[in-house]
Tab-separated table of C-alpha atoms in Angstrom:
chain	number	residue	atom	x	y	z
Z	1	MET	CA	125.142	95.316	86.576
Z	2	THR	CA	124.831	98.285	84.287
Z	3	ILE	CA	121.858	100.016	82.745
Z	4	ASP	CA	122.682	98.322	79.447
Z	5	ASP	CA	122.371	94.899	81.102
Z	6	VAL	CA	118.983	95.823	82.553
Z	7	MET	CA	117.801	97.141	79.191
Z	8	LEU	CA	118.998	93.972	77.449
Z	9	ILE	CA	117.166	91.747	79.930
Z	10	GLY	CA	114.028	93.894	79.617
Z	11	ASN	CA	114.129	93.817	75.825
Z	12	HIS	CA	114.625	90.066	75.772
Z	13	ALA	CA	111.800	89.580	78.288
Z	14	LEU	CA	109.375	91.726	76.278
Z	15	TYR	CA	110.325	89.926	73.069
Z	16	THR	CA	109.722	86.559	74.735
Z	17	ILE	CA	106.344	87.706	76.077
Z	18	ILE	CA	105.222	88.980	72.675
Z	19	ILE	CA	106.377	85.845	70.848
Z	20	CYS	CA	104.691	83.546	73.373
Z	21	ALA	CA	101.409	85.465	73.435
Z	22	ALA	CA	101.129	85.971	69.669
Z	23	PRO	CA	99.604	82.598	68.638
Z	24	VAL	CA	96.795	82.764	71.197
Z	25	LEU	CA	96.077	86.424	70.499
Z	26	LEU	CA	96.015	85.870	66.736
Z	27	VAL	CA	93.604	82.942	67.083
Z	28	SER	CA	91.338	85.065	69.274
Z	29	LEU	CA	91.525	87.950	66.796
Z	30	VAL	CA	90.675	85.783	63.781
Z	31	ILE	CA	87.769	84.059	65.544
Z	32	GLY	CA	86.414	87.378	66.818
Z	33	LEU	CA	86.601	88.881	63.346
Z	34	ALA	CA	84.907	85.868	61.750
Z	35	VAL	CA	82.071	85.886	64.300
Z	36	SER	CA	81.650	89.658	63.890
Z	37	ILE	CA	81.369	89.290	60.113
Z	38	PHE	CA	78.860	86.457	60.604
Z	39	GLN	CA	76.827	88.626	62.985
Z	40	THR	CA	76.857	91.523	60.540
Z	41	VAL	CA	75.774	89.380	57.606
Z	42	THR	CA	72.970	87.633	59.504
Z	43	SER	CA	71.926	90.696	61.555
Z	44	ILE	CA	72.296	88.743	64.804
Z	45	GLN	CA	73.211	91.198	67.567
Z	46	GLU	CA	73.877	88.781	70.414
Z	47	GLN	CA	76.847	90.006	72.459
Z	48	THR	CA	77.648	86.634	74.023
Z	49	LEU	CA	77.881	84.775	70.704
Z	50	THR	CA	81.645	85.312	70.423
Z	51	PHE	CA	82.432	83.837	73.843
Z	52	VAL	CA	82.159	80.095	73.158
Z	53	PRO	CA	84.053	80.057	69.815
Z	54	LYS	CA	86.841	82.179	71.299
Z	55	VAL	CA	87.180	79.943	74.361
Z	56	LEU	CA	87.312	76.827	72.186
Z	57	GLY	CA	89.795	78.440	69.807
Z	58	ILE	CA	92.050	79.583	72.625
Z	59	PHE	CA	91.899	76.124	74.205
Z	60	ILE	CA	92.914	74.517	70.900
Z	61	ALA	CA	95.675	77.101	70.379
Z	62	LEU	CA	97.045	76.424	73.854
Z	63	ALA	CA	96.922	72.688	73.205
Z	64	LEU	CA	98.831	73.135	69.927
Z	65	PHE	CA	101.296	75.863	70.926
Z	66	GLY	CA	101.510	75.281	74.682
Z	67	GLN	CA	104.622	73.130	74.615
Z	68	TRP	CA	106.430	75.562	72.335
Z	69	MET	CA	105.389	78.509	74.516
Z	70	LEU	CA	106.557	76.757	77.674
Z	71	ASN	CA	109.882	75.769	76.070
Z	72	THR	CA	110.447	79.356	74.923
Z	73	MET	CA	109.754	80.764	78.390
Z	74	ALA	CA	111.868	78.063	80.055
Z	75	GLY	CA	114.724	78.826	77.664
Z	76	PHE	CA	114.557	82.503	78.573
Z	77	LEU	CA	114.588	81.657	82.274
Z	78	ALA	CA	117.487	79.225	81.824
Z	79	ASP	CA	119.498	81.902	79.994
Z	80	LEU	CA	118.686	84.390	82.724
Z	81	TRP	CA	119.789	82.018	85.495
Z	82	ALA	CA	122.908	80.955	83.576
Z	83	ASP	CA	124.110	84.581	83.531
Z	84	PHE	CA	123.088	85.246	87.133
Z	85	SER	CA	126.689	85.482	88.354
Z	86	ILE	CA	127.299	88.288	85.862
Z	87	TYR	CA	124.269	90.258	87.048
Z	88	ILE	CA	125.131	90.310	90.755
Z	89	ARG	CA	128.509	91.985	90.265
């Protein structure tokens, strides 16, 4: 196994992590921004106000994108295990 193989596996792993985490992080970002704008407009300065909408949004995002995320991660793991004989040389 060469350095190039390790770099390729690392790059593919980081790409898979970023792709799988993006939907949940984007939902959290949009909800946080919307609640912050609402707090600014209404002058409500409650720090815990963002918690419940973010938790609900993340739960919904995981329910919608969870299967796709799991299939993407399982595909990466299957590819990794399929080439295992190449890596141990």
